[in-house]
């Protein structure tokens, strides 16, 4: 039986991306299609998105959506079936999806994403003639009011799912906006959106949804604890079996070292020699001294969550051990500054690119030997999956999805030939250095290293297994 699912997300690769959410929102629909689930994806019409889609078909209109007229435009991009919310008063402006060009939150984000959710609820209840999804999947706080609007509507509605990609971002706003959300007074309650005297978008969605999912089994456990729950652990514990952790996959078509147009030289698990040319290419690109020693890499938001202050502080120790480091990322000015200073100290050993560069991220995964991910918490993480796929050995902290997707090179795993990376813990400076020491020891044995690269590249990081779990859950939900 085929099912129809409306996915509501604030970023979708390849149209707009600030992080892993976009990759998931762009790839999961294609994987679900293989299980007979037709996905349409509703997203905001930011300028880049409107420019990319050109003219589509107007499927429905809103006379006044949070202060101005809006329309849902239907279009296809590759295999993605997109519903773009064209609302110039909310989305047609400079800056990123969430922040201004100056780096501050758009002051009306509360309205921009309540509008996305309200439009999602309207579409879910038939605003587009002939379209009635069986399920709505709302991603993160930006879409989390969708199930709330549906729950209070008092009309027949599809089943609802909220997927948590990162509990650190909750969409919490002053109580004064409540009156503008178009919710009934009763929604200002413990069962509704009230959250410690504020309006909590994610909190409301987690309460209202028929099912809550998150992006790895370990993170699903971590968020039940006071340390990992970021204030929502009590609510989440209350959801019991209605909270499920499913590990992310990646789009193995977009990320395929045998067939990646932006890397210097394609290679596969059986032709790893070709990988060396990619290493030479990034040495050149980052102005590093040529060498046979390992190149470690960082491709990430440079934030506290990602633990990259720890790598920044370890730069001298990394160089002292004969390794080199390349960094691609942007984020907290202090961490950016630390990396730039490390580059100034070791210009031919440490290369730093501050900014966001999708193409370079592929080249780094193809050319570096190992990727460092010392996250303090990590719901799933995708860069370690790209690392596995590209034979760029992940060196990860033992948290969340990192722990679920990497097989540590301990004695048993190495002997059995199944290791795919190095797991260290807890995410502290000394533990990171320990992880670096272990990966350097492994690198020093070329045969063992190659065998680990092959195991990594053969690991199934596709959506295949996880899409089946989602599909089964969604089917069960519609049968309730
Ligand atoms: P998060 O979503 O928490 O940032 P993930 O590991 O799930 O972490 O996803 C991050 C995504 O963003 C990956 O696709 C990664 O390659 C990409 N990425 C992060 N920083 C950069 C950057 N500076 N340039 C290019 N891609 C980046
Ligand atoms: C979030 C998380 C990251 C996860 C991504 C996609 O950004 O921080 O761990 O991989 O969402 O689910």
Short mmCIF file of C-alpha atoms and ligand atoms in Angstrom, two decimals:
data_model
loop_
_atom_site.label_atom_id
_atom_site.label_comp_id
_atom_site.label_asym_id
_atom_site.label_seq_id
_atom_site.Cartn_x
_atom_site.Cartn_y
_atom_site.Cartn_z
CA UNK A 1 0.00 0.00 0.00
CA UNK A 2 1.41 3.38 -0.87
CA UNK A 3 1.37 6.13 1.73
CA UNK A 4 1.60 9.83 1.33
CA UNK A 5 3.77 11.93 3.62
CA UNK A 6 4.15 15.69 3.94
CA UNK A 7 7.61 16.62 5.22
CA UNK A 8 7.98 20.15 6.65
CA UNK A 9 11.54 21.43 6.93
CA UNK A 10 13.33 24.77 7.13
CA UNK A 11 16.26 23.68 4.94
CA UNK A 12 16.55 21.09 2.19
CA UNK A 13 19.67 20.07 0.23
CA UNK A 14 20.46 20.96 -2.55
CA UNK A 15 18.40 24.14 -2.29
CA UNK A 16 19.57 25.57 1.00
CA UNK A 17 21.76 24.09 3.71
CA UNK A 18 23.28 25.20 6.98
CA UNK A 19 23.83 21.71 8.39
CA UNK A 20 22.87 18.09 8.48
CA UNK A 21 19.12 18.77 8.67
CA UNK A 22 19.20 19.85 5.02
CA UNK A 23 21.00 16.67 3.98
CA UNK A 24 18.42 14.54 5.76
CA UNK A 25 15.41 16.50 4.52
CA UNK A 26 16.82 16.21 0.99
CA UNK A 27 17.72 12.53 1.04
CA UNK A 28 15.15 10.76 3.22
CA UNK A 29 12.26 11.41 0.78
CA UNK A 30 14.10 9.58 -1.99
CA UNK A 31 14.85 6.64 0.31
CA UNK A 32 11.22 6.47 1.49
CA UNK A 33 10.03 6.39 -2.11
CA UNK A 34 11.61 2.95 -2.41
CA UNK A 35 9.24 1.80 0.32
CA UNK A 36 6.15 3.10 -1.42
CA UNK A 37 5.99 6.35 0.55
CA UNK A 38 5.37 9.44 -1.58
CA UNK A 39 6.90 12.47 0.06
CA UNK A 40 6.17 16.11 -0.68
CA UNK A 41 8.40 18.59 1.11
CA UNK A 42 7.19 22.00 2.29
CA UNK A 43 9.93 24.58 2.80
CA UNK A 44 10.26 28.37 3.00
CA UNK A 45 10.82 30.33 -0.20
CA UNK A 46 14.10 32.02 0.73
CA UNK A 47 15.63 34.09 -2.13
CA UNK A 48 18.04 31.30 -3.16
CA UNK A 49 15.18 28.84 -3.26
CA UNK A 50 12.89 31.10 -5.30
CA UNK A 51 15.72 31.80 -7.76
CA UNK A 52 16.46 28.10 -8.15
CA UNK A 53 12.90 26.90 -8.74
CA UNK A 54 11.95 29.52 -11.32
CA UNK A 55 8.25 29.54 -12.04
CA UNK A 56 6.27 26.69 -10.57
CA UNK A 57 2.57 26.07 -10.24
CA UNK A 58 0.65 27.98 -7.58
CA UNK A 59 -1.23 25.28 -5.66
CA UNK A 60 -2.89 27.35 -2.94
CA UNK A 61 -2.91 30.85 -1.51
CA UNK A 62 -3.16 32.44 1.92
CA UNK A 63 -4.66 35.93 2.03
CA UNK A 64 -2.82 36.83 5.20
CA UNK A 65 -0.14 34.57 6.61
CA UNK A 66 1.49 36.37 9.53
CA UNK A 67 1.22 39.81 7.99
CA UNK A 68 1.13 39.34 4.25
CA UNK A 69 -0.15 37.25 1.37
CA UNK A 70 1.50 33.90 0.66
CA UNK A 71 1.28 31.03 -1.78
CA UNK A 72 2.42 27.45 -2.01
CA UNK A 73 4.28 26.78 -5.25
CA UNK A 74 4.62 23.21 -6.45
CA UNK A 75 7.73 22.17 -8.34
CA UNK A 76 10.11 19.28 -8.82
CA UNK A 77 13.86 19.32 -8.39
CA UNK A 78 15.35 16.03 -9.47
CA UNK A 79 13.38 13.45 -7.55
CA UNK A 80 12.26 15.91 -4.89
CA UNK A 81 8.61 16.93 -4.96
CA UNK A 82 8.70 20.41 -3.46
CA UNK A 83 6.08 22.73 -2.03
CA UNK A 84 7.70 26.12 -1.61
CA UNK A 85 6.06 28.63 0.69
CA UNK A 86 6.35 31.93 -1.15
CA UNK A 87 5.84 34.63 1.46
CA UNK A 88 8.07 37.60 0.57
CA UNK A 89 7.24 39.53 3.75
CA UNK A 90 8.76 36.65 5.75
CA UNK A 91 11.47 35.12 3.60
CA UNK A 92 12.58 37.55 0.87
CA UNK A 93 15.55 39.15 2.60
CA UNK A 94 19.31 38.98 2.81
CA UNK A 95 21.19 36.80 5.28
CA UNK A 96 20.76 33.10 5.95
CA UNK A 97 17.65 31.08 6.72
CA UNK A 98 17.86 31.93 10.42
CA UNK A 99 20.22 34.89 10.79
CA UNK A 100 20.73 38.31 9.24
CA UNK A 101 23.75 39.16 7.13
CA UNK A 102 25.24 40.51 10.37
CA UNK A 103 24.81 37.16 12.09
CA UNK A 104 21.88 37.97 14.40
CA UNK A 105 18.64 35.98 14.50
CA UNK A 106 15.99 37.50 12.24
CA UNK A 107 13.86 39.36 14.81
CA UNK A 108 10.64 37.81 13.47
CA UNK A 109 11.82 34.18 13.38
CA UNK A 110 8.89 33.37 15.64
CA UNK A 111 6.53 34.46 12.83
CA UNK A 112 8.61 33.05 9.97
CA UNK A 113 8.50 29.53 11.36
CA UNK A 114 5.04 29.67 12.91
CA UNK A 115 3.96 30.58 9.36
CA UNK A 116 5.78 27.56 7.94
CA UNK A 117 4.01 25.35 10.47
CA UNK A 118 0.61 26.94 9.95
CA UNK A 119 0.95 26.51 6.19
CA UNK A 120 2.05 22.91 6.82
CA UNK A 121 -1.06 22.25 8.87
CA UNK A 122 -3.28 23.84 6.21
CA UNK A 123 -1.74 21.73 3.45
CA UNK A 124 -2.05 18.65 5.66
CA UNK A 125 -5.78 19.34 5.96
CA UNK A 126 -6.49 19.75 2.30
CA UNK A 127 -5.54 23.32 1.31
CA UNK A 128 -4.15 21.93 -1.95
CA UNK A 129 -7.05 20.46 -3.92
CA UNK A 130 -6.74 16.71 -4.31
CA UNK A 131 -3.88 16.35 -1.82
CA UNK A 132 -4.42 14.72 1.60
CA UNK A 133 -1.28 13.27 3.14
CA UNK A 134 -1.58 10.32 5.54
CA UNK A 135 1.27 11.57 7.71
CA UNK A 136 3.05 14.84 8.44
CA UNK A 137 6.69 14.77 9.50
CA UNK A 138 7.85 18.03 11.08
CA UNK A 139 11.61 18.53 11.38
CA UNK A 140 13.03 20.39 14.38
CA UNK A 141 11.59 23.45 16.15
CA UNK A 142 11.08 25.41 12.95
CA UNK A 143 8.33 23.01 11.87
CA UNK A 144 7.27 21.77 15.30
CA UNK A 145 4.11 23.87 15.59
CA UNK A 146 2.62 21.92 12.67
CA UNK A 147 1.26 19.11 14.88
CA UNK A 148 0.11 21.71 17.40
CA UNK A 149 -1.99 23.55 14.80
CA UNK A 150 -3.37 20.20 13.64
CA UNK A 151 -4.17 19.00 17.16
CA UNK A 152 -6.17 22.11 18.02
CA UNK A 153 -8.00 22.33 14.70
CA UNK A 154 -10.80 20.01 15.76
CA UNK A 155 -10.96 18.67 12.21
CA UNK A 156 -9.84 15.33 10.76
CA UNK A 157 -6.07 15.35 10.46
CA UNK A 158 -3.22 13.12 9.37
CA UNK A 159 -0.97 11.39 11.88
CA UNK A 160 1.88 13.58 13.05
CA UNK A 161 5.56 12.96 13.68
CA UNK A 162 8.16 15.37 15.06
CA UNK A 163 11.76 14.50 14.26
CA UNK A 164 14.37 15.97 16.59
CA UNK A 165 17.66 16.73 14.88
CA UNK A 166 19.04 18.83 17.70
CA UNK A 167 17.43 19.44 21.06
CA UNK A 168 19.72 22.39 21.69
CA UNK A 169 17.55 24.53 19.43
CA UNK A 170 14.01 24.71 20.80
CA UNK A 171 12.37 27.84 19.41
CA UNK A 172 11.56 29.55 22.68
CA UNK A 173 9.89 32.98 22.53
CA UNK A 174 8.37 35.46 24.99
CA UNK A 175 4.78 34.85 26.07
CA UNK A 176 3.81 38.11 24.34
CA UNK A 177 3.83 36.42 20.91
CA UNK A 178 1.27 33.82 21.94
CA UNK A 179 -1.69 35.99 20.94
CA UNK A 180 -0.32 36.31 17.39
CA UNK A 181 0.06 32.57 16.76
CA UNK A 182 -3.61 31.94 16.01
CA UNK A 183 -3.83 29.23 18.65
CA UNK A 184 -6.81 28.90 21.02
CA UNK A 185 -6.32 30.17 24.57
CA UNK A 186 -6.30 26.57 25.81
CA UNK A 187 -3.00 26.02 24.02
CA UNK A 188 -1.36 28.22 26.65
CA UNK A 189 -0.91 25.29 29.00
CA UNK A 190 1.30 22.47 30.11
CA UNK A 191 -0.24 20.31 27.40
CA UNK A 192 0.23 23.03 24.81
CA UNK A 193 3.03 25.45 23.98
CA UNK A 194 3.59 27.05 27.39
CA UNK A 195 7.16 26.35 28.51
CA UNK A 196 8.47 27.91 31.71
CA UNK A 197 6.50 31.07 31.01
CA UNK A 198 7.59 31.25 27.36
CA UNK A 199 6.20 29.83 24.15
CA UNK A 200 8.11 26.65 23.29
CA UNK A 201 7.72 25.56 19.67
CA UNK A 202 9.58 22.28 20.00
CA UNK A 203 8.04 21.61 23.39
CA UNK A 204 4.53 22.04 21.96
CA UNK A 205 5.31 19.79 19.01
CA UNK A 206 6.81 17.06 21.17
CA UNK A 207 3.62 17.01 23.21
CA UNK A 208 1.21 17.13 20.30
CA UNK A 209 2.85 14.69 17.89
CA UNK A 210 1.59 11.12 17.61
CA UNK A 211 5.20 9.98 17.36
CA UNK A 212 8.56 11.53 18.13
CA UNK A 213 11.70 10.35 16.40
CA UNK A 214 15.29 11.40 16.72
CA UNK A 215 18.34 10.66 14.66
CA UNK A 216 20.16 7.90 16.55
CA UNK A 217 19.33 5.29 19.21
CA UNK A 218 22.01 6.56 21.60
CA UNK A 219 20.79 10.17 21.35
CA UNK A 220 17.26 8.88 22.00
CA UNK A 221 18.55 7.59 25.34
CA UNK A 222 20.76 10.57 26.14
CA UNK A 223 17.87 13.03 25.84
CA UNK A 224 15.95 11.18 28.55
CA UNK A 225 18.57 12.26 31.10
CA UNK A 226 18.78 15.65 32.83
CA UNK A 227 22.26 16.10 31.32
CA UNK A 228 21.16 15.50 27.74
CA UNK A 229 17.51 16.54 27.79
CA UNK A 230 18.09 20.30 27.79
CA UNK A 231 15.05 20.81 29.98
CA UNK A 232 12.81 18.51 27.94
CA UNK A 233 13.89 15.17 29.41
CA UNK A 234 10.82 14.92 31.66
CA UNK A 235 8.45 15.48 28.77
CA UNK A 236 10.38 13.03 26.61
CA UNK A 237 10.40 10.36 29.32
CA UNK A 238 6.65 10.79 29.44
CA UNK A 239 6.43 9.89 25.75
CA UNK A 240 7.71 6.38 26.55
CA UNK A 241 7.71 4.15 23.51
CA UNK A 242 6.50 7.04 21.39
CA UNK A 243 10.11 8.20 21.16
CA UNK A 244 12.25 6.26 18.71
CA UNK A 245 15.88 6.76 17.62
CA UNK A 246 16.73 5.98 14.00
CA UNK A 247 20.21 6.59 12.70
CA UNK A 248 20.61 8.87 9.65
CA UNK A 249 21.92 7.65 6.35
CA UNK A 250 23.56 9.66 3.60
CA UNK A 251 22.88 10.15 -0.08
CA UNK A 252 25.40 7.67 -1.49
CA UNK A 253 24.85 9.13 -4.95
CA UNK A 254 25.97 12.61 -3.92
CA UNK A 255 28.76 11.14 -1.77
CA UNK A 256 30.48 8.54 -3.91
CA UNK A 257 34.29 8.59 -4.23
CA UNK A 258 34.12 6.43 -7.36
CA UNK A 259 32.02 9.01 -9.06
CA UNK A 260 32.53 12.42 -7.49
CA UNK A 261 33.03 15.16 -10.06
CA UNK A 262 34.68 17.60 -7.64
CA UNK A 263 37.55 15.43 -6.37
CA UNK A 264 40.94 15.26 -8.09
CA UNK A 265 40.88 11.53 -8.69
CA UNK A 266 38.07 9.02 -8.26
CA UNK A 267 38.77 5.85 -6.26
CA UNK A 268 37.00 2.98 -4.57
CA UNK A 269 37.68 0.41 -1.87
CA UNK A 270 39.43 -1.70 -4.51
CA UNK A 271 41.44 1.15 -5.97
CA UNK A 272 42.65 2.97 -2.87
CA UNK A 273 45.98 3.87 -4.49
CA UNK A 274 44.14 6.53 -6.48
CA UNK A 275 43.33 8.23 -3.20
CA UNK A 276 46.89 9.56 -2.91
CA UNK A 277 46.29 12.05 -5.72
CA UNK A 278 43.49 13.56 -3.66
CA UNK A 279 45.86 13.92 -0.73
CA UNK A 280 48.38 15.71 -2.93
CA UNK A 281 45.59 17.95 -4.21
CA UNK A 282 44.55 19.12 -0.76
CA UNK A 283 48.18 19.64 0.26
CA UNK A 284 48.36 22.03 -2.64
CA UNK A 285 44.99 23.61 -2.04
CA UNK A 286 45.85 24.37 1.61
CA UNK A 287 49.51 25.22 0.95
CA UNK A 288 50.80 22.39 3.12
CA UNK A 289 54.27 20.92 2.88
CA UNK A 290 54.10 17.70 0.90
CA UNK A 291 54.61 14.64 3.07
CA UNK A 292 53.80 11.04 3.82
CA UNK A 293 52.57 11.68 7.35
CA UNK A 294 48.84 11.73 7.99
CA UNK A 295 46.56 14.68 7.33
CA UNK A 296 43.82 15.10 9.91
CA UNK A 297 40.74 17.11 9.00
CA UNK A 298 37.88 19.11 10.44
CA UNK A 299 34.79 19.95 8.37
CA UNK A 300 32.25 21.46 10.69
CA UNK A 301 30.41 24.28 12.30
CA UNK A 302 33.05 25.62 14.69
CA UNK A 303 31.02 25.51 17.89
CA UNK A 304 31.07 24.32 21.46
CA UNK A 305 28.66 21.48 20.56
CA UNK A 306 31.20 20.15 18.09
CA UNK A 307 34.04 20.34 20.66
CA UNK A 308 36.25 22.14 18.17
CA UNK A 309 37.79 24.34 20.83
CA UNK A 310 39.46 21.08 21.89
CA UNK A 311 40.98 20.58 18.44
CA UNK A 312 42.01 24.23 18.28
CA UNK A 313 43.84 23.80 21.58
CA UNK A 314 45.47 20.57 20.38
CA UNK A 315 46.97 22.09 17.20
CA UNK A 316 50.53 22.31 18.50
CA UNK A 317 50.36 18.78 19.89
CA UNK A 318 49.08 17.49 16.53
CA UNK A 319 51.95 19.16 14.69
CA UNK A 320 54.47 17.96 17.28
CA UNK A 321 53.38 14.40 16.51
CA UNK A 322 54.23 14.82 12.84
CA UNK A 323 50.66 15.13 11.61
CA UNK A 324 49.13 17.94 9.56
CA UNK A 325 45.67 19.44 9.91
CA UNK A 326 43.16 21.01 7.52
CA UNK A 327 40.13 22.87 8.81
CA UNK A 328 37.03 23.89 6.84
CA UNK A 329 34.40 25.62 8.92
CA UNK A 330 32.92 28.71 10.42
CA UNK A 331 31.21 29.55 13.66
CA UNK A 332 32.27 31.00 16.99
CA UNK A 333 34.75 33.82 16.38
CA UNK A 334 36.98 32.63 19.20
CA UNK A 335 37.44 29.16 17.70
CA UNK A 336 37.93 30.64 14.22
CA UNK A 337 40.62 32.90 15.68
CA UNK A 338 42.35 30.01 17.46
CA UNK A 339 42.60 28.05 14.21
CA UNK A 340 43.85 31.08 12.27
CA UNK A 341 46.50 31.67 14.92
CA UNK A 342 47.54 28.00 14.73
CA UNK A 343 47.84 28.36 10.96
CA UNK A 344 50.04 31.43 11.45
CA UNK A 345 52.29 29.42 13.78
CA UNK A 346 52.50 26.42 11.43
CA UNK A 347 51.67 27.69 7.92
CA UNK A 348 52.90 24.57 6.14
CA UNK A 349 51.38 22.09 8.64
CA UNK A 350 47.96 23.59 9.33
CA UNK A 351 45.60 24.84 6.62
CA UNK A 352 42.46 26.76 7.53
CA UNK A 353 39.50 27.80 5.39
CA UNK A 354 36.99 29.87 7.34
CA UNK A 355 33.64 29.65 5.58
CA UNK A 356 31.20 27.23 4.12
CA UNK A 357 32.33 25.31 1.04
CA UNK A 358 30.43 22.22 -0.03
CA UNK A 359 32.85 21.34 -2.83
CA UNK A 360 35.89 21.64 -0.60
CA UNK A 361 34.20 19.41 1.97
CA UNK A 362 34.14 16.60 -0.62
CA UNK A 363 37.79 17.16 -1.53
CA UNK A 364 38.84 17.08 2.12
CA UNK A 365 36.99 13.83 2.78
CA UNK A 366 38.70 12.35 -0.29
CA UNK A 367 42.21 13.56 0.53
CA UNK A 368 42.62 13.68 4.31
CA UNK A 369 43.47 10.50 6.21
CA UNK A 370 41.24 11.00 9.23
CA UNK A 371 38.45 13.33 10.31
CA UNK A 372 38.26 14.61 13.89
CA UNK A 373 34.80 14.86 15.50
CA UNK A 374 35.14 15.50 19.25
CA UNK A 375 31.50 16.57 19.75
CA UNK A 376 30.23 17.20 23.27
CA UNK A 377 26.87 15.96 22.04
CA UNK A 378 25.90 14.75 18.59
CA UNK A 379 22.36 13.70 17.73
CA UNK A 380 23.64 11.75 14.73
CA UNK A 381 26.40 13.49 12.81
CA UNK A 382 26.87 13.08 9.09
CA UNK A 383 30.53 13.98 8.61
CA UNK A 384 31.66 10.68 10.14
CA UNK A 385 29.40 8.90 7.64
CA UNK A 386 30.97 10.84 4.75
CA UNK A 387 34.35 9.97 6.27
CA UNK A 388 33.52 6.25 6.31
CA UNK A 389 32.30 6.38 2.73
CA UNK A 390 35.48 8.16 1.58
CA UNK A 391 37.95 6.09 3.65
CA UNK A 392 38.75 9.18 5.75
CA UNK A 393 38.91 7.44 9.13
CA UNK A 394 36.60 9.03 11.72
CA UNK A 395 38.09 9.84 15.12
CA UNK A 396 35.03 10.53 17.23
CA UNK A 397 33.87 11.19 20.78
CA UNK A 398 31.74 8.47 22.32
CA UNK A 399 28.42 10.34 22.17
CA UNK A 400 25.10 10.11 20.34
CA UNK A 401 25.12 8.95 16.75
CA UNK A 402 28.92 8.99 16.62
CA UNK A 403 28.95 6.00 18.99
CA UNK A 404 26.26 4.28 16.90
CA UNK A 405 27.98 4.53 13.53
CA UNK A 406 31.72 3.95 14.09
CA UNK A 407 33.35 0.65 15.12
CA UNK A 408 36.28 1.46 17.40
CA UNK A 409 39.64 -0.02 16.49
CA UNK A 410 40.01 -1.86 19.78
CA UNK A 411 41.95 -5.11 19.92
CA UNK A 412 38.94 -7.33 19.22
CA UNK A 413 37.70 -5.25 16.28
CA UNK A 414 41.16 -4.98 14.71
CA UNK A 415 41.72 -8.72 15.07
CA UNK A 416 38.35 -9.45 13.54
CA UNK A 417 39.05 -6.94 10.75
CA UNK A 418 35.89 -4.92 11.38
CA UNK A 419 37.23 -1.65 12.83
CA UNK A 420 36.18 1.51 10.97
CA UNK A 421 37.52 4.30 13.19
CA UNK A 422 38.61 5.46 16.62
CA UNK A 423 36.20 6.24 19.42
CA UNK A 424 37.47 8.18 22.42
CA UNK A 425 35.70 9.53 25.43
CA UNK A 426 34.74 11.66 27.19
CA UNK A 427 35.06 14.73 24.95
CA UNK A 428 38.03 16.37 26.71
CA UNK A 429 41.42 17.62 25.54
CA UNK A 430 43.44 14.70 26.94
CA UNK A 431 40.98 12.12 25.55
CA UNK A 432 41.14 13.78 22.12
CA UNK A 433 44.95 13.65 22.17
CA UNK A 434 44.65 10.00 23.15
CA UNK A 435 42.39 9.43 20.13
CA UNK A 436 44.90 11.24 17.89
CA UNK A 437 47.73 9.09 19.27
CA UNK A 438 45.75 5.94 18.58
CA UNK A 439 44.95 6.95 15.02
CA UNK A 440 48.61 7.84 14.39
CA UNK A 441 49.67 4.41 15.67
CA UNK A 442 47.18 2.75 13.37
CA UNK A 443 48.37 4.89 10.44
CA UNK A 444 51.93 3.74 11.06
CA UNK A 445 50.95 0.22 9.96
CA UNK A 446 50.08 0.70 6.26
CA UNK A 447 48.56 -2.74 5.78
CA UNK A 448 46.35 -2.49 8.84
CA UNK A 449 45.39 1.06 7.89
CA UNK A 450 44.31 0.03 4.41
CA UNK A 451 42.26 -2.79 5.81
CA UNK A 452 40.50 -0.33 8.15
CA UNK A 453 39.85 2.02 5.23
CA UNK A 454 38.31 -0.83 3.27
CA UNK A 455 36.06 -1.79 6.22
CA UNK A 456 35.04 1.86 6.57
CA UNK A 457 34.25 2.19 2.88
CA UNK A 458 32.26 -1.04 2.92
CA UNK A 459 30.15 0.03 5.92
CA UNK A 460 26.54 0.55 4.89
CA UNK A 461 25.99 4.27 5.45
CA UNK A 462 23.11 4.49 2.99
CA UNK A 463 19.52 5.18 3.96
CA UNK A 464 18.52 1.61 3.10
CA UNK A 465 18.17 0.14 6.59
CA UNK A 466 16.88 3.29 8.28
CA UNK A 467 14.34 4.09 5.57
CA UNK A 468 12.82 0.68 6.17
CA UNK A 469 12.51 1.40 9.90
CA UNK A 470 10.85 4.76 9.18
CA UNK A 471 8.56 3.17 6.61
CA UNK A 472 7.44 0.44 9.04
CA UNK A 473 6.84 2.98 11.80
CA UNK A 474 4.85 5.24 9.49
CA UNK A 475 2.72 2.32 8.28
CA UNK A 476 2.03 1.20 11.86
CA UNK A 477 1.06 4.76 12.75
CA UNK A 478 -1.54 5.02 10.01
CA UNK A 479 -3.09 1.76 11.14
CA UNK A 480 -3.77 3.06 14.66
P1 LIG B 1 25.30 19.57 12.10
O1 LIG B 1 24.06 19.46 11.32
O2 LIG B 1 25.10 19.49 13.58
O3 LIG B 1 26.14 20.74 11.73
P2 LIG B 1 26.10 17.11 10.73
O4 LIG B 1 27.37 16.34 10.82
O5 LIG B 1 24.85 16.37 10.82
O6 LIG B 1 26.20 18.27 11.81
O7 LIG B 1 26.01 17.84 9.34
C1 LIG B 1 26.88 18.85 8.95
C2 LIG B 1 26.80 18.98 7.45
O8 LIG B 1 27.28 20.26 7.08
C3 LIG B 1 27.64 17.98 6.71
O9 LIG B 1 27.05 17.75 5.45
C4 LIG B 1 28.97 18.72 6.56
O10 LIG B 1 29.74 18.24 5.50
C5 LIG B 1 28.48 20.11 6.31
N1 LIG B 1 29.39 21.19 6.71
C6 LIG B 1 29.60 21.69 7.94
N2 LIG B 1 30.46 22.71 7.89
C7 LIG B 1 30.79 22.87 6.61
C8 LIG B 1 31.64 23.79 5.90
N3 LIG B 1 32.30 24.75 6.53
N4 LIG B 1 31.72 23.68 4.56
C9 LIG B 1 31.03 22.70 3.92
N5 LIG B 1 30.22 21.82 4.52
C10 LIG B 1 30.11 21.90 5.84
C1 LIG B 2 21.58 18.17 13.60
C2 LIG B 2 22.57 17.45 14.49
C3 LIG B 2 23.40 16.41 13.76
C4 LIG B 2 22.53 15.59 12.83
C5 LIG B 2 21.76 16.50 11.90
C6 LIG B 2 20.87 15.74 10.93
O1 LIG B 2 22.13 19.27 12.98
O2 LIG B 2 23.42 18.35 15.16
O3 LIG B 2 24.02 15.55 14.70
O4 LIG B 2 23.33 14.71 12.07
O5 LIG B 2 20.95 17.35 12.64
O6 LIG B 2 19.97 14.89 11.59
#
